[in-house]
PDB file of C-alpha atoms in Angstrom:
ATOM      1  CA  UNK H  22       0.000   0.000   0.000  1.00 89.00           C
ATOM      2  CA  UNK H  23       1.500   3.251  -1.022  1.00 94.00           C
ATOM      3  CA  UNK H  24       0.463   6.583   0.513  1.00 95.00           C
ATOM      4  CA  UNK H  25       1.209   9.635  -1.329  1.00 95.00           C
ATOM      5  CA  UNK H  26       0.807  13.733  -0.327  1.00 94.00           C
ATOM      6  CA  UNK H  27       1.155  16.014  -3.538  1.00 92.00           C
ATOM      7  CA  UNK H  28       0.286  19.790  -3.431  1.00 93.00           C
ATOM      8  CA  UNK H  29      -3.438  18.950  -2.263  1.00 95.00           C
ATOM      9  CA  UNK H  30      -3.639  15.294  -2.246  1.00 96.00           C
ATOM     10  CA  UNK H  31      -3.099  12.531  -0.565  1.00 96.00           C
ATOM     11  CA  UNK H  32      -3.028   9.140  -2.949  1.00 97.00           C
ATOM     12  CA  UNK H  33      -3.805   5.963  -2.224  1.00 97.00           C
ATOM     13  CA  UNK H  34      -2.428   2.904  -4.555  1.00 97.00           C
ATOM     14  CA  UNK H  35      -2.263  -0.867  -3.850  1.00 97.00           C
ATOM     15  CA  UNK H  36      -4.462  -2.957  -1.791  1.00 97.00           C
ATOM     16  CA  UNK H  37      -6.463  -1.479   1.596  1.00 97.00           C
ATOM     17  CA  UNK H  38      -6.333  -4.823   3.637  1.00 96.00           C
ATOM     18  CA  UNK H  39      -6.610  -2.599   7.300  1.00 96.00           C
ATOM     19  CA  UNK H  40      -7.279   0.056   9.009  1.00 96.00           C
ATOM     20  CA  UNK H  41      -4.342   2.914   7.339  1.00 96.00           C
ATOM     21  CA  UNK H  42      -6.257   5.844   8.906  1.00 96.00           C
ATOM     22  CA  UNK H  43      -3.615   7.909  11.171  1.00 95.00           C
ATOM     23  CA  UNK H  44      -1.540   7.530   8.720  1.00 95.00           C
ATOM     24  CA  UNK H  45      -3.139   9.129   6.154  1.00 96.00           C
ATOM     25  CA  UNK H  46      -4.400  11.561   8.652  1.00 95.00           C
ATOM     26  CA  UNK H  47      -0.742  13.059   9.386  1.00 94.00           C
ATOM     27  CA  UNK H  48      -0.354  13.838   5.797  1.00 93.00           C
ATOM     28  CA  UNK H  49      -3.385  14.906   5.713  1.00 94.00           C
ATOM     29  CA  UNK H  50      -2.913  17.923   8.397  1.00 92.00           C
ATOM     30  CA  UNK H  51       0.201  18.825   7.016  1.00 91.00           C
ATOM     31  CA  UNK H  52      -1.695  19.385   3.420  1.00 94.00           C
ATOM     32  CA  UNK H  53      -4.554  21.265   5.707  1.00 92.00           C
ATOM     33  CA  UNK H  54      -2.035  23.826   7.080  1.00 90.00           C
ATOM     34  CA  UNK H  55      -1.263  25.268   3.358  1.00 90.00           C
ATOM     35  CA  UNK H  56      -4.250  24.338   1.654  1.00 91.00           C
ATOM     36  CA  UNK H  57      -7.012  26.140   3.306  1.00 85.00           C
ATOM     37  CA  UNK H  58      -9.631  25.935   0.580  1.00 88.00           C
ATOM     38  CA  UNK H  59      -9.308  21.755   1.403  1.00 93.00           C
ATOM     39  CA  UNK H  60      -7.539  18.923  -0.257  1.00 95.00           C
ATOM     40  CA  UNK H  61      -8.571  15.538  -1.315  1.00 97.00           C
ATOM     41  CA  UNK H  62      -7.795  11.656  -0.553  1.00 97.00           C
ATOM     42  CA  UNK H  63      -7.604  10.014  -4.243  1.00 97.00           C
ATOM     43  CA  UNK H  64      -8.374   6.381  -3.969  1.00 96.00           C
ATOM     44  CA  UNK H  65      -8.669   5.770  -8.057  1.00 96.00           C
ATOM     45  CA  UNK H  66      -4.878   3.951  -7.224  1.00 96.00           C
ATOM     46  CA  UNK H  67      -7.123   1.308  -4.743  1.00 97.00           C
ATOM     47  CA  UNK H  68      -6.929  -1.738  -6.536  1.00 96.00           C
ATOM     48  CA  UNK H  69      -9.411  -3.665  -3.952  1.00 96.00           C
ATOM     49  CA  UNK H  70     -10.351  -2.820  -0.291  1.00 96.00           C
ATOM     50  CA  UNK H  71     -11.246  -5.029   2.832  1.00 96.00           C
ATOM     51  CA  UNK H  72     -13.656  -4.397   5.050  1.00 95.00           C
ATOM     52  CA  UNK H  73     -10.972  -4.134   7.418  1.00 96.00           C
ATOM     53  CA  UNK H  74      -9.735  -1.565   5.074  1.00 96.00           C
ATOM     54  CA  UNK H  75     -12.873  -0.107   4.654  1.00 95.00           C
ATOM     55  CA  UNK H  76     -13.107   0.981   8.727  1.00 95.00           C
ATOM     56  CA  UNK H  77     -10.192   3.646   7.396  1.00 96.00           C
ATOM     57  CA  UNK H  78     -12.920   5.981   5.621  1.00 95.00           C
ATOM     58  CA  UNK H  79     -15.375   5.464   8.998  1.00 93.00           C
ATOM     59  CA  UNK H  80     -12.157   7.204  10.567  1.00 94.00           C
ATOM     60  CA  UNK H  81     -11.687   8.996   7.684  1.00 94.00           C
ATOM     61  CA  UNK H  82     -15.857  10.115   7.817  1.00 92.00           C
ATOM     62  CA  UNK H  83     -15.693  10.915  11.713  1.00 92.00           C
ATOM     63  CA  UNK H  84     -12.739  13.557  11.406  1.00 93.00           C
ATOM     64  CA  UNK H  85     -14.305  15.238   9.106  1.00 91.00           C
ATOM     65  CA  UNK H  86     -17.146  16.125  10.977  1.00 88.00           C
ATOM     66  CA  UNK H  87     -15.677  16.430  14.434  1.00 89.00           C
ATOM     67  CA  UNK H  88     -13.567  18.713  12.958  1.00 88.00           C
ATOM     68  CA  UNK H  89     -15.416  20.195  10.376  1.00 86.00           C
ATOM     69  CA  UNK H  90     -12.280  19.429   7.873  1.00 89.00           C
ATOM     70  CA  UNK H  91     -12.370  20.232   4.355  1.00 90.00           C
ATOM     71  CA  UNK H  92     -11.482  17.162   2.602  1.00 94.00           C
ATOM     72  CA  UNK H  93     -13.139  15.327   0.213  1.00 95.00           C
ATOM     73  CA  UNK H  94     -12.545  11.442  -1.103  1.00 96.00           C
ATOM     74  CA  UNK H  95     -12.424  10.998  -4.692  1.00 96.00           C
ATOM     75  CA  UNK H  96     -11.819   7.968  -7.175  1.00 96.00           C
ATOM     76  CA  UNK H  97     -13.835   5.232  -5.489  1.00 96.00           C
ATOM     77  CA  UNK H  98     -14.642   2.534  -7.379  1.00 96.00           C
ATOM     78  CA  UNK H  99     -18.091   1.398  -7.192  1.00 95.00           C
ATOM     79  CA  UNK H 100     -17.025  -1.799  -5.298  1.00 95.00           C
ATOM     80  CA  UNK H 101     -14.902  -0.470  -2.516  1.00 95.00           C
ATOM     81  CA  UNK H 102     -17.765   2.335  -2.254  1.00 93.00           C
ATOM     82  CA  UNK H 103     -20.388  -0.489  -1.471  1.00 93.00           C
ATOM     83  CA  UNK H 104     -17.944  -2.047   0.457  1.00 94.00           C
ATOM     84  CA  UNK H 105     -17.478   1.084   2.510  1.00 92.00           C
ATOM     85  CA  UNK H 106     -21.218   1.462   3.280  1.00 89.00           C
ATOM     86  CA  UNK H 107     -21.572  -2.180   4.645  1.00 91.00           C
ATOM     87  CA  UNK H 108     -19.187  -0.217   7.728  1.00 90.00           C
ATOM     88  CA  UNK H 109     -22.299   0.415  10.567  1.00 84.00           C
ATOM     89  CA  UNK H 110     -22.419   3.753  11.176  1.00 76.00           C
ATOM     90  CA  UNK H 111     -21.256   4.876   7.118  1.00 79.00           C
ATOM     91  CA  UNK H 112     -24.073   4.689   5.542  1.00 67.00           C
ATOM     92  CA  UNK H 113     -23.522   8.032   3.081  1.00 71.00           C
ATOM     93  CA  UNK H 114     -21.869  10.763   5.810  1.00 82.00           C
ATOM     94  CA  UNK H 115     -18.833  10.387   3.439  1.00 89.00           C
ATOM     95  CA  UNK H 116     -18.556  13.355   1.223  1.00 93.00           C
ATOM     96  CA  UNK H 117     -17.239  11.789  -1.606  1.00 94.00           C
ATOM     97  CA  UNK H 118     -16.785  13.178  -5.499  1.00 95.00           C
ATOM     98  CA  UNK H 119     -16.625  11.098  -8.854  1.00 94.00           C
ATOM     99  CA  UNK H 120     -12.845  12.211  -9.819  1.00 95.00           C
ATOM    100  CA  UNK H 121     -10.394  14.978  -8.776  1.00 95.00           C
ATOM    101  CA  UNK H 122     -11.628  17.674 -11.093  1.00 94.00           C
ATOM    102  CA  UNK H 123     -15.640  17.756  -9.437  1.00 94.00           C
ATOM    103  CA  UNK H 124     -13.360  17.472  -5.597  1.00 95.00           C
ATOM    104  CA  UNK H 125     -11.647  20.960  -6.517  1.00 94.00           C
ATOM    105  CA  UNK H 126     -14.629  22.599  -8.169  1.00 93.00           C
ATOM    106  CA  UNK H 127     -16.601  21.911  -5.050  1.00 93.00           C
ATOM    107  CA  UNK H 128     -13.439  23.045  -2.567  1.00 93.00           C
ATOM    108  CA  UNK H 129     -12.970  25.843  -4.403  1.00 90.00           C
ATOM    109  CA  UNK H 130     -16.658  27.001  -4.513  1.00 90.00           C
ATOM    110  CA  UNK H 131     -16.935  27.084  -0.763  1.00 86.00           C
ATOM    111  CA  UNK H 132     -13.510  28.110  -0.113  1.00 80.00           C
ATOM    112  CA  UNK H 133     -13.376  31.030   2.637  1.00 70.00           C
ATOM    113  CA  UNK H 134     -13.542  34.048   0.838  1.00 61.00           C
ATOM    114  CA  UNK H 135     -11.351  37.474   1.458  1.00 59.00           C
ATOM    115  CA  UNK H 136     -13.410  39.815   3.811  1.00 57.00           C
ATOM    116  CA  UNK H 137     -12.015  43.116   3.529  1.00 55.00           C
ATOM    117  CA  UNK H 138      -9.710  44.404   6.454  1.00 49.00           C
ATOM    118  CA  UNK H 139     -12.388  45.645   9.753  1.00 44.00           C
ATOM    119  CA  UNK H 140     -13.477  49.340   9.053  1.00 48.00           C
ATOM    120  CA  UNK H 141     -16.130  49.846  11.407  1.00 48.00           C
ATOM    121  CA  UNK H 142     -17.196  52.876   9.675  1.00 58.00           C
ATOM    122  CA  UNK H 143     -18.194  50.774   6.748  1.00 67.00           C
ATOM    123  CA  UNK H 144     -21.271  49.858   6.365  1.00 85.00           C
ATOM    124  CA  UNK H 145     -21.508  46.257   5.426  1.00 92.00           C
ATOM    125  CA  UNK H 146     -24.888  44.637   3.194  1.00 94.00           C
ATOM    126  CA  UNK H 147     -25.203  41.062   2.750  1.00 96.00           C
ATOM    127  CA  UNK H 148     -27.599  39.842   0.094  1.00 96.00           C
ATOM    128  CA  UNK H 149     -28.857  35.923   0.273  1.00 95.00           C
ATOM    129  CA  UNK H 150     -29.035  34.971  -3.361  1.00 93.00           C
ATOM    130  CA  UNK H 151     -32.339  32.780  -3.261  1.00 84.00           C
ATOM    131  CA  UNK H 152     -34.314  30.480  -5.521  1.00 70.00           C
ATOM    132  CA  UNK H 153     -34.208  31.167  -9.618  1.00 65.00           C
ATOM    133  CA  UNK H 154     -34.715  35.092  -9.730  1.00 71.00           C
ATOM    134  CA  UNK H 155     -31.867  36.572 -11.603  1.00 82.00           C
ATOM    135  CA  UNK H 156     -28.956  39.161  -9.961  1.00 88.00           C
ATOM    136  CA  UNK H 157     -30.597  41.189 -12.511  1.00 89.00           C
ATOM    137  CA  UNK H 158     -33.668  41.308 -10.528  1.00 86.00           C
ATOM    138  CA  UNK H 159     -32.277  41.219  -6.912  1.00 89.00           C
ATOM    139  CA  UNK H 160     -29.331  43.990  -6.816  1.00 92.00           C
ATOM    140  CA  UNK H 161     -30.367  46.869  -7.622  1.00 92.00           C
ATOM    141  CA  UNK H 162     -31.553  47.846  -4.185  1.00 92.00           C
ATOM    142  CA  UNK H 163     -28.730  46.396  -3.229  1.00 92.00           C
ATOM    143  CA  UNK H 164     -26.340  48.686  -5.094  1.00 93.00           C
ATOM    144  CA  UNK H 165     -28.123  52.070  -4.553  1.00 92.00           C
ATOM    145  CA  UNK H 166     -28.362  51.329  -0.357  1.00 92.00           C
ATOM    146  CA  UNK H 167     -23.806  50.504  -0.956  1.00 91.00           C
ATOM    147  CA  UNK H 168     -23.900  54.100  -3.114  1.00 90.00           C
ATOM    148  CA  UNK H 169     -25.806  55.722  -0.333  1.00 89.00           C
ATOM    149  CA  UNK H 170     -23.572  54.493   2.221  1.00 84.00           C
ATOM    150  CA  UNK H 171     -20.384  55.883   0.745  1.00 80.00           C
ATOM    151  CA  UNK H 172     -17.112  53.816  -0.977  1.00 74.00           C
ATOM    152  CA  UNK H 173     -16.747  52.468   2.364  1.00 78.00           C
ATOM    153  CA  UNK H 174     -19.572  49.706   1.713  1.00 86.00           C
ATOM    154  CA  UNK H 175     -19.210  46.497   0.653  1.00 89.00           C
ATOM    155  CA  UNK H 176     -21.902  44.237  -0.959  1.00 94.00           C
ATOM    156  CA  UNK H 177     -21.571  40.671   0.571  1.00 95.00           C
ATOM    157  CA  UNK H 178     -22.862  38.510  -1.313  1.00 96.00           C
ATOM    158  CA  UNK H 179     -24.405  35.031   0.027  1.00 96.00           C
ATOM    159  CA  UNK H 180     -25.114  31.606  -1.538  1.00 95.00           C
ATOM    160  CA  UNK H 181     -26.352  28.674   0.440  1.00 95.00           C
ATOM    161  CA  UNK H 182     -26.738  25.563  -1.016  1.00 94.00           C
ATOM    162  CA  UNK H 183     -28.759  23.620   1.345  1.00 92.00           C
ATOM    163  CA  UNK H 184     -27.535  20.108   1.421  1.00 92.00           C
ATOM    164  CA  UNK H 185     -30.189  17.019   2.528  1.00 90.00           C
ATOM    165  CA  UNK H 186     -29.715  15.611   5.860  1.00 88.00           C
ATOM    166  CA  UNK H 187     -29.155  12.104   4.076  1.00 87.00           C
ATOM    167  CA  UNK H 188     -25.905  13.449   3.375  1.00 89.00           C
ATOM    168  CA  UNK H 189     -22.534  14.471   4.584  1.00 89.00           C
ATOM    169  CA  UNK H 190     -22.282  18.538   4.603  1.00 89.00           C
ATOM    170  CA  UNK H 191     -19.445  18.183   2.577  1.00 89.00           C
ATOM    171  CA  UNK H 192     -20.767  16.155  -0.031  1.00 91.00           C
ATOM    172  CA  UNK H 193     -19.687  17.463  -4.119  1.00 93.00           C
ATOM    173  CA  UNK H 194     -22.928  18.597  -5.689  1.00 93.00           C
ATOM    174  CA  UNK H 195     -21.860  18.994  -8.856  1.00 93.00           C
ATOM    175  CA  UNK H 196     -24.927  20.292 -10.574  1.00 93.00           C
ATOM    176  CA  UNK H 197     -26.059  22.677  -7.929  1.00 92.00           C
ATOM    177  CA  UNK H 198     -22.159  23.832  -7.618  1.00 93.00           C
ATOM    178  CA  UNK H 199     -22.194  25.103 -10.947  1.00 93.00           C
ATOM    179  CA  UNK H 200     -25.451  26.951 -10.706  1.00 92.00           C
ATOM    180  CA  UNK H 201     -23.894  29.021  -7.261  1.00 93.00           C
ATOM    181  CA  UNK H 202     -20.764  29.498  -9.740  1.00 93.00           C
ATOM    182  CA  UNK H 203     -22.842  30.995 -12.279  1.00 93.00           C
ATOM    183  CA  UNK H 204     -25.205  32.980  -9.910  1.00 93.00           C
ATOM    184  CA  UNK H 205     -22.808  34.699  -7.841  1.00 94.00           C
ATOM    185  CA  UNK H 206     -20.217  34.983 -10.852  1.00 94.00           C
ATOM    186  CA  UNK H 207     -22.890  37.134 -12.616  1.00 95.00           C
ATOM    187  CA  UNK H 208     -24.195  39.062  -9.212  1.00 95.00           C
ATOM    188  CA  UNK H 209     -20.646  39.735  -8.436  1.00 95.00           C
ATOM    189  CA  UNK H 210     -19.776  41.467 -12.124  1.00 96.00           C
ATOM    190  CA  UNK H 211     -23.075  43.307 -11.376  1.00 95.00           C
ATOM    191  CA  UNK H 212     -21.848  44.838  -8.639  1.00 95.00           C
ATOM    192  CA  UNK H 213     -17.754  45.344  -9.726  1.00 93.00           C
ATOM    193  CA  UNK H 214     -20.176  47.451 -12.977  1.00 94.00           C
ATOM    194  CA  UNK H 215     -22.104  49.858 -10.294  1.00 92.00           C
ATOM    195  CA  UNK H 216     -18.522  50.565  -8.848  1.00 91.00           C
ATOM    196  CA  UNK H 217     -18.912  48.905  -6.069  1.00 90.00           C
ATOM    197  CA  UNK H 218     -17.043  46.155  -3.978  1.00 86.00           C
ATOM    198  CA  UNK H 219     -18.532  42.793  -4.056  1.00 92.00           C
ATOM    199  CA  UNK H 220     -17.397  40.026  -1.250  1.00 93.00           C
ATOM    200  CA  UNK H 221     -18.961  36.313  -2.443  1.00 94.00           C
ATOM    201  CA  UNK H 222     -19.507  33.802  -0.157  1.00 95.00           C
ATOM    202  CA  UNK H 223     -20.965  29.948  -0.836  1.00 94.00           C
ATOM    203  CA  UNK H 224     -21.779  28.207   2.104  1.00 95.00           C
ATOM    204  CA  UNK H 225     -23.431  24.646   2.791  1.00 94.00           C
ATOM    205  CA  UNK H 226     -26.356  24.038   5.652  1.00 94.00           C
ATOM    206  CA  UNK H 227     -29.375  22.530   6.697  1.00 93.00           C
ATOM    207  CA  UNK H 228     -31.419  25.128   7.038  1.00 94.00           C
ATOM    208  CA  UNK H 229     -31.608  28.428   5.012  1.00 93.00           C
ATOM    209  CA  UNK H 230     -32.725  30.650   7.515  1.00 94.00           C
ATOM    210  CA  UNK H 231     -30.789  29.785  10.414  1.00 96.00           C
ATOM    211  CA  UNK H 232     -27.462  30.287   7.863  1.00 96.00           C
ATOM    212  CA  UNK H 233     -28.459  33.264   6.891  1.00 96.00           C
ATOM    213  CA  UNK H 234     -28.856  34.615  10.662  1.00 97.00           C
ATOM    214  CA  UNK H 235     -25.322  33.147  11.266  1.00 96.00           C
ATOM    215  CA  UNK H 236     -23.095  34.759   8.238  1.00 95.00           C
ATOM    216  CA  UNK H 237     -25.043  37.793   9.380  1.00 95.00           C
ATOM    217  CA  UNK H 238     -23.504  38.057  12.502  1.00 95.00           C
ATOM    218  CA  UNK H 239     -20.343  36.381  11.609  1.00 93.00           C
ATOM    219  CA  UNK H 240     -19.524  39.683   8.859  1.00 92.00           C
ATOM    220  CA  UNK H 241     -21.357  42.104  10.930  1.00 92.00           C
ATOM    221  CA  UNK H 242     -23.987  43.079   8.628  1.00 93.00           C
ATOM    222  CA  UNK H 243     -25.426  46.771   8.784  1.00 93.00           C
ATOM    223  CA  UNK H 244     -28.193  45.495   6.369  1.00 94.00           C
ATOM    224  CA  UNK H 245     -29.711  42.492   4.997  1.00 96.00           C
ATOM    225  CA  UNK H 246     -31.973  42.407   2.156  1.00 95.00           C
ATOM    226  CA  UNK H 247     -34.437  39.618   2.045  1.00 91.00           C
ATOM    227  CA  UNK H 248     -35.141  38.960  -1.525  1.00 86.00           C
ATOM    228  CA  UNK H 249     -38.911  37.600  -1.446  1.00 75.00           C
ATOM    229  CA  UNK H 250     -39.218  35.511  -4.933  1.00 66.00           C
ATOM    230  CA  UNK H 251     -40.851  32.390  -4.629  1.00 56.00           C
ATOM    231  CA  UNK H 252     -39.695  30.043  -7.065  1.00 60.00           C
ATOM    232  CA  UNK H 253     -39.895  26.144  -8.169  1.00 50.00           C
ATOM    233  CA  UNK H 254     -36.798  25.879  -4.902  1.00 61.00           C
ATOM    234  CA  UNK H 255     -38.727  28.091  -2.502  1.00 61.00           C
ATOM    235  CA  UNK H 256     -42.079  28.050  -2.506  1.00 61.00           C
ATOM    236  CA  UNK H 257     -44.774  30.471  -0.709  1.00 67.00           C
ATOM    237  CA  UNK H 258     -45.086  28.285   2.566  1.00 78.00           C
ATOM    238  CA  UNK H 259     -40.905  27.883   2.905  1.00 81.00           C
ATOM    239  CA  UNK H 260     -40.196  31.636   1.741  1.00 81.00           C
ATOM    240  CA  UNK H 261     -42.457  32.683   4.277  1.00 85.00           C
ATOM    241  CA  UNK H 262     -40.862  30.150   7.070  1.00 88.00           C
ATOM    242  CA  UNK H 263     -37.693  32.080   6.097  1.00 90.00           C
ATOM    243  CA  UNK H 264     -38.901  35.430   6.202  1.00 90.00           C
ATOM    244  CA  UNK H 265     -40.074  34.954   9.879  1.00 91.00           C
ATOM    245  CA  UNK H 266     -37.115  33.170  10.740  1.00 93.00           C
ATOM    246  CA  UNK H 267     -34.942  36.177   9.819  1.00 94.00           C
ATOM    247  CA  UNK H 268     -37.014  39.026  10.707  1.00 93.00           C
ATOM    248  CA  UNK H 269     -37.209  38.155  14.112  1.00 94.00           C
ATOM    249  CA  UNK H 270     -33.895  36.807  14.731  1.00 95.00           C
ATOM    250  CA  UNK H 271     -31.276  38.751  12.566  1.00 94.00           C
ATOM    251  CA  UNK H 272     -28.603  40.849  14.564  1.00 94.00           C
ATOM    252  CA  UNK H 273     -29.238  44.119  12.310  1.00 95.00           C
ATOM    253  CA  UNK H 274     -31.726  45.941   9.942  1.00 95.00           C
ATOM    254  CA  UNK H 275     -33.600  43.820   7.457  1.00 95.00           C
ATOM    255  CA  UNK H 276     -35.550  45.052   4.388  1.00 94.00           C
ATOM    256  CA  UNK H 277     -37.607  42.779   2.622  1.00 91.00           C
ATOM    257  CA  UNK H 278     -37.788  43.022  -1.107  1.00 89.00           C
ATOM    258  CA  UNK H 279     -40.377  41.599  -2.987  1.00 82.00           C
ATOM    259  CA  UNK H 280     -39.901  41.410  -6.204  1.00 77.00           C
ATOM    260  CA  UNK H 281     -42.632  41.776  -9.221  1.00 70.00           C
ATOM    261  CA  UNK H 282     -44.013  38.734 -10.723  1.00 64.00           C
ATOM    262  CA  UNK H 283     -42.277  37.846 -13.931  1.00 57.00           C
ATOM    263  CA  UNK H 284     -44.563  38.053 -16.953  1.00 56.00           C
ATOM    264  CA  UNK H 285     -45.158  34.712 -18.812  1.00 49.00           C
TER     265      UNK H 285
END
């Protein structure tokens, strides 16, 4: 068994016959401590796993979530994948992408992003990006409120993709991924064209609202605009759940903007 750490990953080739885990996790903290957006155990080199072998991605699985590590297993064949879940307690908490390419498109996504140094004289307005309605739509409140607050202000803008409780919170969406991409890449040149200073964030949780509250008070938010646009993701009844949630519980001043139906 040969055990490999390479700019962000650490390979695995040979056989898996028992349990390699603190191994792998040494060289995995060492690639943690200059790789902050996360790195990635490759196991297309596995040639066959045990289920003796298989108890290293339970370790593997319950160090990720005690402490909340970015890493992400990649390469699994279908067998050793099945072979995994027959490990009680596995089921599908392991976040695990098809290949290395869709592991660092969904690291990179939710990679911490660059808040600007702490001004407290600048006002700071965070903007959830919700459901289907388009940047377009949703910033232009937005941008005059940043315009009225002076150069100082910085447009923070938020993505959540809200990941089912049947899996792990780090688990590779690929599909979704590349929708946040495209969202906040567009909302982001939006906001660069008013003049402004856009900060993007993606994040992953359970619950919309309750993420929302918390990257509110976690970047100090002067404002937060509440887009309400019920869509084929958020309906009425959840938008509304949402609303309250926020309105009640959010650490600063909340406007809610309702947007005007789209015409057919």
């Amino acid at each position: 068994m040969i055990i490999e750490a390479r700019d962000d990953v650490v390979m695995l080739e040979g056989a898996l016959t028992r349990n390699l885990w603190l191994t792998i996790q040494a060289a995995a903290n060492l690639l943690l401590r200059n790789h902050v957006q996360g790195i990635i155990i490759d196991g297309s080199g596995l040639t066959c796993c045990s289920p003796e072998g298989a108890k290293t991605f339970r370790d593997a699985m319950n160090y990720i979530e005690r402490y909340h590590a970015r890493i992400v297993v990649s390469g699994l064949s279908e067998e050793i994948i099945q072979t995994i879940k027959a490990i009680p307690g596995v089921r599908s908490r392991l976040p695990i992408a098809a290949n290395l390419e869709d592991a660092r498109t969904s690291l990179k996504l939710t990679a911490p992003g660059k808040i600007p140094g702490a001004n407290h004289q600048a006002a700071n307005i965070l903007l959830p990006l919700l459901g289907t309605a388009s940047p377009e739509a949703m910033l232009p409140l937005s941008c005059r409120l940043a315009k009225a607050e002076g150069p100082k202000a910085h447009v923070h803008l938020l993505y959540i993709l809200e990941i089912p409780r049947a899996l792990p919170l780090n688990a590779p969406l690929p599909e979704e991924e590349a929708i946040a991409a495209r969202v906040v890449g567009e909302a982001e040149a939006i906001v660069r064209r008013a003049g402004l200073t856009p900060v993007t964030h993606v994040t992953r949780a359970r619950d919309i609202g309750e993420e929302i509250i918390l990257q509110a008070e976690k970047l100090g938010a002067n404002i937060l605009i509440l887009t309400y646009a019920p869509s084929a993701e958020y309906d009425g009844q959840t938008m509304e759940r949402i609303t309250r949630n926020v309105l009640d519980r959010a650490p600063c001043e909340v406007i809610l903007n309702k947007l005007a139906p789209v015409e057919a």
